[in-house]
XYZ file of C-alpha atoms in Angstrom:
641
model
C -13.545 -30.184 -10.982
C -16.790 -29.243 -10.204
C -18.367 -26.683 -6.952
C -14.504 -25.915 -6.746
C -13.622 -23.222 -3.901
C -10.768 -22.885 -1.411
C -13.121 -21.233 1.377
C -14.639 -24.387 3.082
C -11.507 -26.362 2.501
C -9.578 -22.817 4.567
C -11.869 -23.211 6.992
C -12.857 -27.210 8.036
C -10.321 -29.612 6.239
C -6.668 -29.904 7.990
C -3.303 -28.550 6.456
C 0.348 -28.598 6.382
C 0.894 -25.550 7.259
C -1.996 -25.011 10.098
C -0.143 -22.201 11.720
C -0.102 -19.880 8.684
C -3.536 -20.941 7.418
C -5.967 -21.330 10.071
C -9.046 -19.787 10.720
C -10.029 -17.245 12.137
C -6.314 -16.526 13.775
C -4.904 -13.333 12.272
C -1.280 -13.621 10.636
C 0.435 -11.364 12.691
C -0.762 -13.232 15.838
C 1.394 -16.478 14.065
C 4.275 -16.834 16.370
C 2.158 -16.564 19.299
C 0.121 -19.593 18.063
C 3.226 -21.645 17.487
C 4.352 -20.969 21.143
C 0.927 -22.284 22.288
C 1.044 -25.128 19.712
C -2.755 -24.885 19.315
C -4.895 -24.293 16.208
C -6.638 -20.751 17.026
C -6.433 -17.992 18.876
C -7.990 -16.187 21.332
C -9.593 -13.064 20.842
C -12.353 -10.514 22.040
C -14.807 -8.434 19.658
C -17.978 -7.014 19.618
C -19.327 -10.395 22.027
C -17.392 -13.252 19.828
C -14.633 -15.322 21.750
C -12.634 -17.214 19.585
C -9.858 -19.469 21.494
C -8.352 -22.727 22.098
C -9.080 -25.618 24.410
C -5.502 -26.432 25.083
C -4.468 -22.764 25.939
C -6.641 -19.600 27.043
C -3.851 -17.099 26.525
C -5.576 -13.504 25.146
C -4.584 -12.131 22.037
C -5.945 -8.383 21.557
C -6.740 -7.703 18.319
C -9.085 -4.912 16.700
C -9.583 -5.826 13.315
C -13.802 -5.998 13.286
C -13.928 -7.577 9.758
C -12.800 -10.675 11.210
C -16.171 -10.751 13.740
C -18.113 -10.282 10.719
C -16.393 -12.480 8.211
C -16.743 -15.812 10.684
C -20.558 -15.184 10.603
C -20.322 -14.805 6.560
C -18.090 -17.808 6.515
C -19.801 -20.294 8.527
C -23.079 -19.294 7.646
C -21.973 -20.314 3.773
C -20.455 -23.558 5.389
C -23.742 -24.414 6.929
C -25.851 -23.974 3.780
C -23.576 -25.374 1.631
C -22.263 -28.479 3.370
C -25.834 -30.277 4.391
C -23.743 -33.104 5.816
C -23.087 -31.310 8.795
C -27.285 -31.767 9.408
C -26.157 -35.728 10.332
C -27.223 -36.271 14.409
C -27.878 -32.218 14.624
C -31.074 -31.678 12.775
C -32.461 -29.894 15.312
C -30.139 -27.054 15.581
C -28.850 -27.457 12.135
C -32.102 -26.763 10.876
C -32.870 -23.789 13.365
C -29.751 -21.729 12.755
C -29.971 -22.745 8.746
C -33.741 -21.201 8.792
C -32.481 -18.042 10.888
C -30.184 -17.285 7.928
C -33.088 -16.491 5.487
C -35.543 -15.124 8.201
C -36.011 -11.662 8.231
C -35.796 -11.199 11.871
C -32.203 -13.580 11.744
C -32.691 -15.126 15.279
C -29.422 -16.526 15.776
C -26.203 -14.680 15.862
C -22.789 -16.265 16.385
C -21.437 -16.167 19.821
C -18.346 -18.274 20.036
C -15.673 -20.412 18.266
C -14.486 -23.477 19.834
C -11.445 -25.098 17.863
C -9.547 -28.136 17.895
C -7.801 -30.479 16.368
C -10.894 -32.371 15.537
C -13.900 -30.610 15.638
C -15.198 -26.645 15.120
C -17.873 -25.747 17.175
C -20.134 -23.417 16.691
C -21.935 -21.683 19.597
C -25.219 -19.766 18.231
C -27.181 -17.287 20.873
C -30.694 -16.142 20.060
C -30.891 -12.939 20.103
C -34.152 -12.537 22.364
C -34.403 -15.694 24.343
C -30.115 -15.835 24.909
C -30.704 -19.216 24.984
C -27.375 -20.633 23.052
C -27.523 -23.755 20.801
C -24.216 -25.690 19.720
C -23.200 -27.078 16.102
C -20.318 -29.316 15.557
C -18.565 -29.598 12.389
C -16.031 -32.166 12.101
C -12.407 -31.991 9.914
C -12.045 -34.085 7.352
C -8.900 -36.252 7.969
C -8.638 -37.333 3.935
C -7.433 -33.981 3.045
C -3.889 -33.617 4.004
C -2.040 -30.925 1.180
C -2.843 -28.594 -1.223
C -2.309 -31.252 -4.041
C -6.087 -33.262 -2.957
C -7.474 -30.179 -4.046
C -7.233 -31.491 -7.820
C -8.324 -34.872 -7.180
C -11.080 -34.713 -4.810
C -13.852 -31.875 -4.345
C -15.513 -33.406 -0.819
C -15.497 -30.611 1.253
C -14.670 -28.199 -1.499
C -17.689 -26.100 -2.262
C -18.107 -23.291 -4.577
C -19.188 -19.387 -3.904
C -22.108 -18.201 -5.592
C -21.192 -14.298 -6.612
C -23.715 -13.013 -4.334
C -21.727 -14.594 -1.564
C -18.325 -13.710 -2.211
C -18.945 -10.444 -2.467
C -20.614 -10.509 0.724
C -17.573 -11.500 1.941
C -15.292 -9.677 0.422
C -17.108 -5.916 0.624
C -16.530 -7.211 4.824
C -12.566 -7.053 4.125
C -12.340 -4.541 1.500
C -11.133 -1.566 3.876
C -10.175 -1.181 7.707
C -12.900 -1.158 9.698
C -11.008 0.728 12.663
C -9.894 4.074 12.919
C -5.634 3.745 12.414
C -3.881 6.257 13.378
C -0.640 4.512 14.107
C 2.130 5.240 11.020
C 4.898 3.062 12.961
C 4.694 0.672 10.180
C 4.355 2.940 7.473
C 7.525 4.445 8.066
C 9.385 1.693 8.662
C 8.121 0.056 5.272
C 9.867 3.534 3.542
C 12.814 2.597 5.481
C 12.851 -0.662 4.383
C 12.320 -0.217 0.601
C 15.161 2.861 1.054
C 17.359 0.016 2.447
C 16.537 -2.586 -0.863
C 17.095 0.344 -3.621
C 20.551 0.907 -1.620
C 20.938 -2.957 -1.711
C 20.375 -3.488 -5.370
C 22.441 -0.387 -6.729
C 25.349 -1.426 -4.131
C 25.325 -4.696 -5.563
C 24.972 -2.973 -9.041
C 28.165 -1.713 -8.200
C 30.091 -4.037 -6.813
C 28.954 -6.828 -9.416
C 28.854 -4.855 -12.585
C 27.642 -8.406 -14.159
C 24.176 -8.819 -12.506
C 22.809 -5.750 -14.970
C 22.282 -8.831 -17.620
C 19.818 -9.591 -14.789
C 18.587 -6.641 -13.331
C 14.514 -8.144 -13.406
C 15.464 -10.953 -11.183
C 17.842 -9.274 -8.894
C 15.209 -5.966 -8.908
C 12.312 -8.591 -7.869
C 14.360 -10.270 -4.876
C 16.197 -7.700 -3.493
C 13.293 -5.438 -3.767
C 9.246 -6.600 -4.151
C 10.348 -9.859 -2.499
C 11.749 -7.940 1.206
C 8.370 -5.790 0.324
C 5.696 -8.456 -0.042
C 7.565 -10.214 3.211
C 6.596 -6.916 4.661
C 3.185 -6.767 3.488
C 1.900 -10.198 5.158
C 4.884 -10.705 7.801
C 5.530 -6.638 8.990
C 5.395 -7.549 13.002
C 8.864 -9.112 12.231
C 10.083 -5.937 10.493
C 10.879 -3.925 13.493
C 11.948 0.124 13.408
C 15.435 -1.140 15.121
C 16.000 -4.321 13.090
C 15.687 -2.850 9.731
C 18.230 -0.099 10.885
C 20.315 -2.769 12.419
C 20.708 -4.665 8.864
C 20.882 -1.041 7.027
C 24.551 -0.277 9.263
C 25.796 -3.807 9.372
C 25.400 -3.374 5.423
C 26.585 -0.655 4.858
C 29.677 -1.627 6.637
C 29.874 -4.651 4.524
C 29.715 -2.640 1.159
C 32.275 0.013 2.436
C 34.341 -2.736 3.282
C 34.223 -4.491 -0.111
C 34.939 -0.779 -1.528
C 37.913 -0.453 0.639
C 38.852 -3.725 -0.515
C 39.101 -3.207 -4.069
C 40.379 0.471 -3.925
C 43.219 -0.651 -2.529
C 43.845 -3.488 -4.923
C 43.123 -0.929 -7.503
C 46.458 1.101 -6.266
C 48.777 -2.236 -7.115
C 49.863 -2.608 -10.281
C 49.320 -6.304 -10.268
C 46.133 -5.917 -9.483
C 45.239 -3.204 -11.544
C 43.469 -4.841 -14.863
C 41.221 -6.892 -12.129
C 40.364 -3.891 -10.216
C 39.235 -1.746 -13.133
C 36.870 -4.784 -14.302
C 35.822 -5.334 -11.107
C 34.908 -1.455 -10.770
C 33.460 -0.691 -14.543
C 30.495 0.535 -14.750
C 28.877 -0.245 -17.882
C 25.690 0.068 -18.710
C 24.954 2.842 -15.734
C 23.298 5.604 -16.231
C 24.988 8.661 -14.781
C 21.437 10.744 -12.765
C 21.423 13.852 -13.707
C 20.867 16.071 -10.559
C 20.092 15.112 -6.664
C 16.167 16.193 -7.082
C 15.893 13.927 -10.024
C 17.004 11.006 -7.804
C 15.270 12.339 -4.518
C 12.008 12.204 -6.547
C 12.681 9.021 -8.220
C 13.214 7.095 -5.827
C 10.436 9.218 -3.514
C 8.008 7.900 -6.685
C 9.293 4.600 -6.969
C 8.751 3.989 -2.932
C 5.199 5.020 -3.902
C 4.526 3.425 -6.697
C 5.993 -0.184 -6.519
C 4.242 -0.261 -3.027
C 0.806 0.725 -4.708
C 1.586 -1.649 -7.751
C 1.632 -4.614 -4.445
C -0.911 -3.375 -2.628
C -3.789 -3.076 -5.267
C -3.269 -6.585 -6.090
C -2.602 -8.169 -2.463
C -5.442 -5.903 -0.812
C -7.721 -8.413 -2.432
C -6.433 -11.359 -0.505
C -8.179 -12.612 3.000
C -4.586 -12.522 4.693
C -3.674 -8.498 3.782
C -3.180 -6.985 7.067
C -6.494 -4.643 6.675
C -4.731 -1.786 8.690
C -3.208 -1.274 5.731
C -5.855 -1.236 3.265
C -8.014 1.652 2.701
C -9.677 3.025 5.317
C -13.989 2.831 5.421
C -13.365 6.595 6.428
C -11.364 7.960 9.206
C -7.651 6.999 9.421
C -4.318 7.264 7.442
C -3.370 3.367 6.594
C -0.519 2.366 3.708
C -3.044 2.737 0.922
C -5.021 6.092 2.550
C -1.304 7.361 2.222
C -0.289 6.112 -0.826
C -3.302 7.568 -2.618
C -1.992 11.152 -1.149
C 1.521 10.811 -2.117
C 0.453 9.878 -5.909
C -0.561 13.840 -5.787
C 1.857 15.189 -3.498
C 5.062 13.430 -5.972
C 3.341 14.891 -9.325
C 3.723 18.270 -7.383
C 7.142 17.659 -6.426
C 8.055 17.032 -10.004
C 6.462 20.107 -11.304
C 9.475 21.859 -11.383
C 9.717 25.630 -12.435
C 11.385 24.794 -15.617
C 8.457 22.566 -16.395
C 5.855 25.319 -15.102
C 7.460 27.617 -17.656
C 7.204 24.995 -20.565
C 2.938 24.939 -19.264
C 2.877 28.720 -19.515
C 4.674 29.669 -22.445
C 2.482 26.961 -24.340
C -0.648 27.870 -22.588
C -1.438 24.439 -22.922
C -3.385 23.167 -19.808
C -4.592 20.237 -21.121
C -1.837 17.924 -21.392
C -1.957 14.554 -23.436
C -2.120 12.887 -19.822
C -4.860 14.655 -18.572
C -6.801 13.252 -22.032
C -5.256 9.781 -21.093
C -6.558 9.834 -17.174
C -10.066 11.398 -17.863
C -10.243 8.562 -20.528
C -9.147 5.725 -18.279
C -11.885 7.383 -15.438
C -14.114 6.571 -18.374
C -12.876 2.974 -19.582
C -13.001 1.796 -15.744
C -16.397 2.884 -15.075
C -17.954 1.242 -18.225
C -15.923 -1.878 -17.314
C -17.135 -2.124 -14.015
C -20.674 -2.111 -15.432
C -19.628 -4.497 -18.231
C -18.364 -6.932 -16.476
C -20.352 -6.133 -12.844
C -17.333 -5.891 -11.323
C -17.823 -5.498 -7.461
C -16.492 -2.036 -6.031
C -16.828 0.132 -2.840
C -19.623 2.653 -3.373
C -17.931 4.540 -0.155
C -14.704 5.366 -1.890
C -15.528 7.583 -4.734
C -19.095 6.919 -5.330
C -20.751 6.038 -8.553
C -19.455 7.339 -11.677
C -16.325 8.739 -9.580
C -12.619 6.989 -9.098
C -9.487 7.828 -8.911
C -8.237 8.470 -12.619
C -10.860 11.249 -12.575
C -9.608 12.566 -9.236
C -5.877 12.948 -10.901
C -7.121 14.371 -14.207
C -9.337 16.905 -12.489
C -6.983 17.677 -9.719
C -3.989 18.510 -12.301
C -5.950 20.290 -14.594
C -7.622 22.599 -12.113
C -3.835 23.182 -10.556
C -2.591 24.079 -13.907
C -4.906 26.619 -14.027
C -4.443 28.316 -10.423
C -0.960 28.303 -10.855
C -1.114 30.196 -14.426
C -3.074 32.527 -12.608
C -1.000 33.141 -9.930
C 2.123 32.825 -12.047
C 3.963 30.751 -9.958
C 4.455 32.505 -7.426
C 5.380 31.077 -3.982
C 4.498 33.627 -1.767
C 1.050 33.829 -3.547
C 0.688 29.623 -4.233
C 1.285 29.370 -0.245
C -1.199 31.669 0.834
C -3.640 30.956 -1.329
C -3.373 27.364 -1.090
C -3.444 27.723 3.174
C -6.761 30.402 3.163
C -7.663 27.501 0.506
C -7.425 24.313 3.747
C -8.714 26.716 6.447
C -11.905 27.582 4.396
C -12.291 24.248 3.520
C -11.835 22.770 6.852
C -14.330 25.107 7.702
C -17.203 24.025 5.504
C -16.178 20.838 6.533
C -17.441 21.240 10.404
C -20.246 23.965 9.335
C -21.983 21.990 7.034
C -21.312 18.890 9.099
C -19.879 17.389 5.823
C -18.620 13.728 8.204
C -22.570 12.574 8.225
C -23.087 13.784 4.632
C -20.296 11.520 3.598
C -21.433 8.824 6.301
C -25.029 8.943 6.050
C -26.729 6.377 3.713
C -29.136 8.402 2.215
C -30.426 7.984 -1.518
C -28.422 9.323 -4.134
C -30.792 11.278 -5.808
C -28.861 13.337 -8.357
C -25.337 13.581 -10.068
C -23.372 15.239 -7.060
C -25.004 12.944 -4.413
C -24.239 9.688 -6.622
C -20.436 11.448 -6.739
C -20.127 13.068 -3.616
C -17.252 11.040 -1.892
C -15.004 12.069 -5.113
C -15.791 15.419 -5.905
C -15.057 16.311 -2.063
C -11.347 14.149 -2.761
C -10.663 16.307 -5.660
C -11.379 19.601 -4.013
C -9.019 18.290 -0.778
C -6.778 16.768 -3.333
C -6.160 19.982 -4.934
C -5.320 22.343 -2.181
C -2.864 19.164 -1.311
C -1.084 19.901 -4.618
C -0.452 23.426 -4.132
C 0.879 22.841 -0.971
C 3.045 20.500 -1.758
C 4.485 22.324 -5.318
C 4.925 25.236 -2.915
C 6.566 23.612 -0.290
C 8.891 21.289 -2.768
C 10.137 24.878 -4.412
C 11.170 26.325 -0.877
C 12.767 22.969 -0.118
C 14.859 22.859 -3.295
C 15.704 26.670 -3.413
C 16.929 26.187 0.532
C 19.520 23.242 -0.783
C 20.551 25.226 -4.280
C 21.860 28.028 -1.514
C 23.270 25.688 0.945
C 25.052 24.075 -1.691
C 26.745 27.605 -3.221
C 27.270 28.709 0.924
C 28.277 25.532 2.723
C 28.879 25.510 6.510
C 32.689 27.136 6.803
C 33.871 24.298 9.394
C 33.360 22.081 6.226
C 35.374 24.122 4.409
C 38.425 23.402 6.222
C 38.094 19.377 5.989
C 38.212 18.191 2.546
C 36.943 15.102 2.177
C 34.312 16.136 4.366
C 33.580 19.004 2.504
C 33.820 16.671 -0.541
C 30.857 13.863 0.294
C 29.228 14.351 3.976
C 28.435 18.280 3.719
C 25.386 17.502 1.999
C 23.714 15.043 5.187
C 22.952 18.632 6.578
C 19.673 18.687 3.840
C 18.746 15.339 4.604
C 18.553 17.018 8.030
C 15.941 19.427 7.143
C 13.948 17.572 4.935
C 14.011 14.713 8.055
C 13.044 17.598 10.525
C 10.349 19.208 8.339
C 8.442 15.357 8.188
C 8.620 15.597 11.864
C 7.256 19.091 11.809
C 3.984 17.794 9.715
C 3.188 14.565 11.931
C 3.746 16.468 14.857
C 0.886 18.775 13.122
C -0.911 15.712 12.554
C -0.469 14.284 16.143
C -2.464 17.528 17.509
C -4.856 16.853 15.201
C -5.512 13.875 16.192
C -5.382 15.111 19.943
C -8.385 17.422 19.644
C -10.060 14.446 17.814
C -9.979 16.099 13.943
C -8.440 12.705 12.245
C -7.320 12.456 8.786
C -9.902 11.288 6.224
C -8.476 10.079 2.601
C -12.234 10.900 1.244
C -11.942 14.709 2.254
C -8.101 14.823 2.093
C -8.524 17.289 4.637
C -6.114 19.055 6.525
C -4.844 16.447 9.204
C -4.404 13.910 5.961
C -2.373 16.582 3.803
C -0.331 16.598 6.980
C 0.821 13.217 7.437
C 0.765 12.619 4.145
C 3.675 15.310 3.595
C 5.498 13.898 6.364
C 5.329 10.488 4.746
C 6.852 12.123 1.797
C 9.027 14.047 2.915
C 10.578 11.219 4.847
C 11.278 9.470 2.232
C 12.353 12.328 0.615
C 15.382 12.916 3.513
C 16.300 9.074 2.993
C 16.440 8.631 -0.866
C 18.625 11.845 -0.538
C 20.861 10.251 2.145
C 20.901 7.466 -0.054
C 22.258 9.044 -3.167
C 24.481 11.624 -1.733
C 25.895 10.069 1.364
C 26.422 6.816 1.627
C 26.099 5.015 -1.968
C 29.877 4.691 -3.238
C 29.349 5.886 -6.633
C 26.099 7.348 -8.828
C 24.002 4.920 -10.362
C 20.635 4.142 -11.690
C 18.502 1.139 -12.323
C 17.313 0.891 -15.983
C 14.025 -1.290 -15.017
C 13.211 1.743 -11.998
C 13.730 3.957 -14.444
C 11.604 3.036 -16.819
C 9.095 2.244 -14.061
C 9.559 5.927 -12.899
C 9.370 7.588 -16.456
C 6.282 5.678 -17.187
C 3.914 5.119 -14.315
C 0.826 5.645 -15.569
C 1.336 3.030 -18.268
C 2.567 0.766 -15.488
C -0.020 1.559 -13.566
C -2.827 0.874 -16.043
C -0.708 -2.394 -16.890
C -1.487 -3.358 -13.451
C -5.200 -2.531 -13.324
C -6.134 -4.658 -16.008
C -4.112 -7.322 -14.866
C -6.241 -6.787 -11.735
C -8.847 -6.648 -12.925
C -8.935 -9.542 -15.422
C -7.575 -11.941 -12.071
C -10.638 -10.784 -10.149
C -13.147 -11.915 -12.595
C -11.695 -15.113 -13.226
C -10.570 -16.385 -9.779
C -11.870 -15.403 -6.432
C -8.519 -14.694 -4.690
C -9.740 -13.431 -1.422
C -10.254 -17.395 -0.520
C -6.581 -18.514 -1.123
C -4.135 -19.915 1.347
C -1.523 -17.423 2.283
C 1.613 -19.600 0.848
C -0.739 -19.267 -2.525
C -0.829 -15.678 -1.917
C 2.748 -14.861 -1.435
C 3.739 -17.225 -4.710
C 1.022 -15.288 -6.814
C 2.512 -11.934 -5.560
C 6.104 -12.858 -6.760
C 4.564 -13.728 -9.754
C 2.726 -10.598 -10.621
C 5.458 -9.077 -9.564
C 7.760 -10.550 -12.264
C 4.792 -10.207 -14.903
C 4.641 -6.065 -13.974
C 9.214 -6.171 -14.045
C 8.921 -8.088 -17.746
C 5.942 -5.689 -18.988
C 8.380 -2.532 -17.546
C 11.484 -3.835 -19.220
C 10.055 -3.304 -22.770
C 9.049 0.432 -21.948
C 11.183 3.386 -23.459
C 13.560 4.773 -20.270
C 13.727 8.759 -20.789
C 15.788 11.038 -18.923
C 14.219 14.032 -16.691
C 16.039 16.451 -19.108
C 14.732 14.930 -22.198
C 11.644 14.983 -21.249
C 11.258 18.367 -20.082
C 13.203 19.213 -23.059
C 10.754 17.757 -25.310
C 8.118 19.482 -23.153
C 9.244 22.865 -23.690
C 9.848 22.403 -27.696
């Protein structure tokens, strides 16, 4: 098919599904849409009204993109589709001629949308005076099958274009500040790992397919939330987590007490085997798996579904101030590979006096690899976000090697990591607001030499390393409170067995719950005298709410494991996702990348998206199923040979 795109058939031919894919509504604004049985919706921003004929109920919304992507969209309509000229010419040809003037007369006002027509209200910008084009929908289009038979109103992006459009959605334009939906998305992936593994457990036959039953029960719940999270309420998701939990402990009850008849016997025991699990080895090797898999498979998603028009962009990374999914998600990639530098491994480091590792070799290569392949291939990438040369494999490998070093030189110790690494966030802070470092960063001045070209990612990795040595010191006090609670539990319990025996332990999840709310109450006052978090700087407020994030779902993986799953088991495909994330990781990159030069997936439909998701998903399960699975104590084992 020739001139083939999705964008002008998105936004001018009819559809199925109009609810879901109609523009420029916003997904989360669906249901409201459906009530008013009308095409669009009605919103305010920056001087554009967008809303219905049939309906004039207000939506608030305060995503800015969308503003700028309708005059990016229908200004590629216009120029492409020269039909639209017919019994127009007059305005047709003035707004079309505004487009390449330098002075750009005409700016859009207004979106009128129906089942018919779009019209498009143009006001120039010195007169006012406001001119009106009408494009009509094509009725011959009816499903997403036309699309290979006909190309009529199908037209195709030039690069220039599409990267106009997409560089408008890369990142939130708005500062977010709200977490509500971060932590419920923590929640809810806590509820599908309890899920699977219950299910592991009750079904000992579904580990012969433990890919499929790891990629509905878990990524497909997760990529619901991505695109549908307004339906994923804080009190719903706990709602389902009690009702089943009561289900499984039911079931349990069940076949413990056909287990105790002797009729019944042989079918209990096969009912209850447990091959093929894994026995964990201690509760911080299963806090911090599934604390790493939370952030991992959520980064593995949102990489690859931050690129689509329909990703809530509240979650993607912020243009600067904020703390979205992804700003987050960046910050617990460091704070995790903290958590998991235990002191037996820190010993290993020392005694070796190696503090180059063979993964600091592998990231400072891969900063490398991704920097010529961007300028290979012209790949198109945020300039705000790192800078030139600069990304995010460098930022790791830097920010690990550096905190080898400090923490050989203060040989590990706590007292000495803490204070150092808090004198280390109050000087930096400092420079921050002395040297006006916010206008540096947002200023668009030339990029003269190496640090100005870089700027946005050396100041990440600086921010990014006091963020490690507060988190490796505050992980140690953590894990050296529950070694002593565990030797000195509460007396009370003492007397109770069987409480003694299994619920003691919910008094840790306690403190680890308390100390998140600790940090985003930190962050909250922050935010009250108007110092918001900022993923480039990884500044204070960010280290903040980034260790509440983490050590939320720190307190529920640990509730998880010790309190409420019947028995101790482990997932072979997490597992192997958890013991090698960086090859996962890179997996998914190129996998990225490769689908970004060969499609242009910001125009798809979101039923498109949501089926490509799935897919990746199984494509990144398959890839991780043919990886070695190595146990914490192996590893470190190996480490310290």
């Amino acid at each position: 098919m020739t001139n083939v795109s999705l964008l002008v058939y998105l936004l001018v031919c009819p559809f199925n599904l109009k609810y879901v894919l109609d523009f420029p509504s916003y997904v989360h604004e669906m249901y409201r849409r459906e009530e008013c049985k009308d095409l669009s919706t009605h919103y305010r921003k920056r001087g554009i009204d967008v809303y219905s004929q049939q309906s004039q109920a207000y939506v608030p919304h305060s995503e800015e993109h969308l503003y700028e992507d309708a005059e990016i969209y229908f200004e590629i309509i216009l120029r492409s589709k020269k039909d639209i000229r017919k019994n127009q010419k007059e305005n047709y040809d003035k707004v079309v001629n505004s487009f390449v003037s330098d002075k750009k007369e005409y700016s859009l006002k207004s979106i009128h949308s129906s089942e018919e027509v779009i019209e498009l209200y143009y006001v120039h910008v010195f007169t006012n005076r406001i001119i009106k084009i009408k494009i009509e929908k094509k009725k011959e289009i009816k499903n997403y099958l036309h699309l290979f038979f006909t190309n009529y109103c199908i037209y195709k992006l030039s690069n220039h274009d599409y990267n106009r459009v997409k560089n408008v959605s890369d990142h939130s334009k708005g500062v977010i500040l709200n977490t509500y939906y971060i932590y419920t998305f923590v929640l809810l992936f806590s509820l599908c790992i309890y899920v699977e593994k219950s299910l592991l457990i009750a079904f000992p036959s579904l580990r012969k397919h433990e890919i499929g039953v790891t990629l509905c029960v878990l990524f497909v719940p997760s990529i619901l939330f991505l695109y549908f999270y307004f339906y994923f309420t804080l009190p719903r998701v706990v709602a389902v987590y009690v009702i089943l939990y009561l289900l499984f402990s039911l079931r349990r009850r069940k076949v413990e007490e056909s287990a105790s008849s002797a009729w019944s016997g042989k079918h209990a025991s096969e009912i209850t085997a447990t091959e093929g699990v894994t026995t964990p080895g201690t509760a911080e090797y299963e806090i911090l798996l599934n604390m790493r898999l939370v952030n991992m498979c959520i980064t593995y998603l949102c990489i690859f579904g931050v690129d689509f028009f329909f990703f809530p962009k509240h979650f993607a990374k912020s243009a600067y101030y904020g703390n979205t999914l992804m700003d987050l998600g960046v910050g617990a990639c460091i704070s995790t590979s903290a958590y998991a530098m235990s002191r037996k491994v820190f010993k290993c480091v020392k005694r070796r006096r190696k503090i180059i590792e063979i993964k600091h070799i592998i990231l400072f290569s891969l900063g490398i690899a991704r920097f010529l392949a961007i300028k290979l291939f012209k790949y198109n990438y945020s300039l705000t976000e790192y800078g030139i040369h600069w990304n995010f494999f460098l930022t790791l490998c830097f920010t690990f090697v550096i905190s080898n070093i400090l923490l050989i030189l203060l040989n590990g110790k706590k007292g000495t990591i803490f204070l150092i690494s808090m004198i280390s966030i109050f000087f930096y802070e400092l420079c921050i607001y002395q040297f006006d470092v916010h206008n540096y960063l947002l200023s668009e001045r030339e990029r003269s030499n190496i640090f100005s070209q870089n700027r946005e990612g050396i100041f990440n990795a600086i921010g990014s390393i006091n963020l490690y040595l507060f988190s490796h010191y505050l992980w140690g006090v953590l894990i050296t409170y529950r070694h002593i609670t565990i030797k000195v539990p509460i007396q009370f319990f003492h007397n109770i067995y069987k409480v003694k025996k299994r619920y003691y332990t919910v008094h840790f999840s306690i403190i680890l719950f308390a100390a998140s709310l600790s940090f985003y109450i930190f962050h909250l006052l922050l935010n009250s005298i108007g110092n918001y978090s900022v993923r480039i700087l990884c500044n204070a407020n960010y280290i903040f709410v980034t260790t509440s994030v983490s050590l939320y779902a720190s307190g529920l993986s640990y509730f998880v494991e010790e309190n409420i799953l019947s028995e101790k088991i482990n997932i072979t495909i997490l597992e192997k996702i958890n013991n090698n994330t960086l090859i996962v990781f890179l997996f998914c990159n190129v996998l990225l990348g490769f689908y970004n030069i060969l499609f242009q997936p910001l125009l798809y439909p979101l039923i498109f998206v949501i089926m490509i998701l799935i897919s990746y998903s199984f494509f990144l399960l398959t890839f991780a199923s043919f990886l070695p699975t190595n146990q914490w104590g192996e590893t470190v084992k190996r480490k310290c040979e």
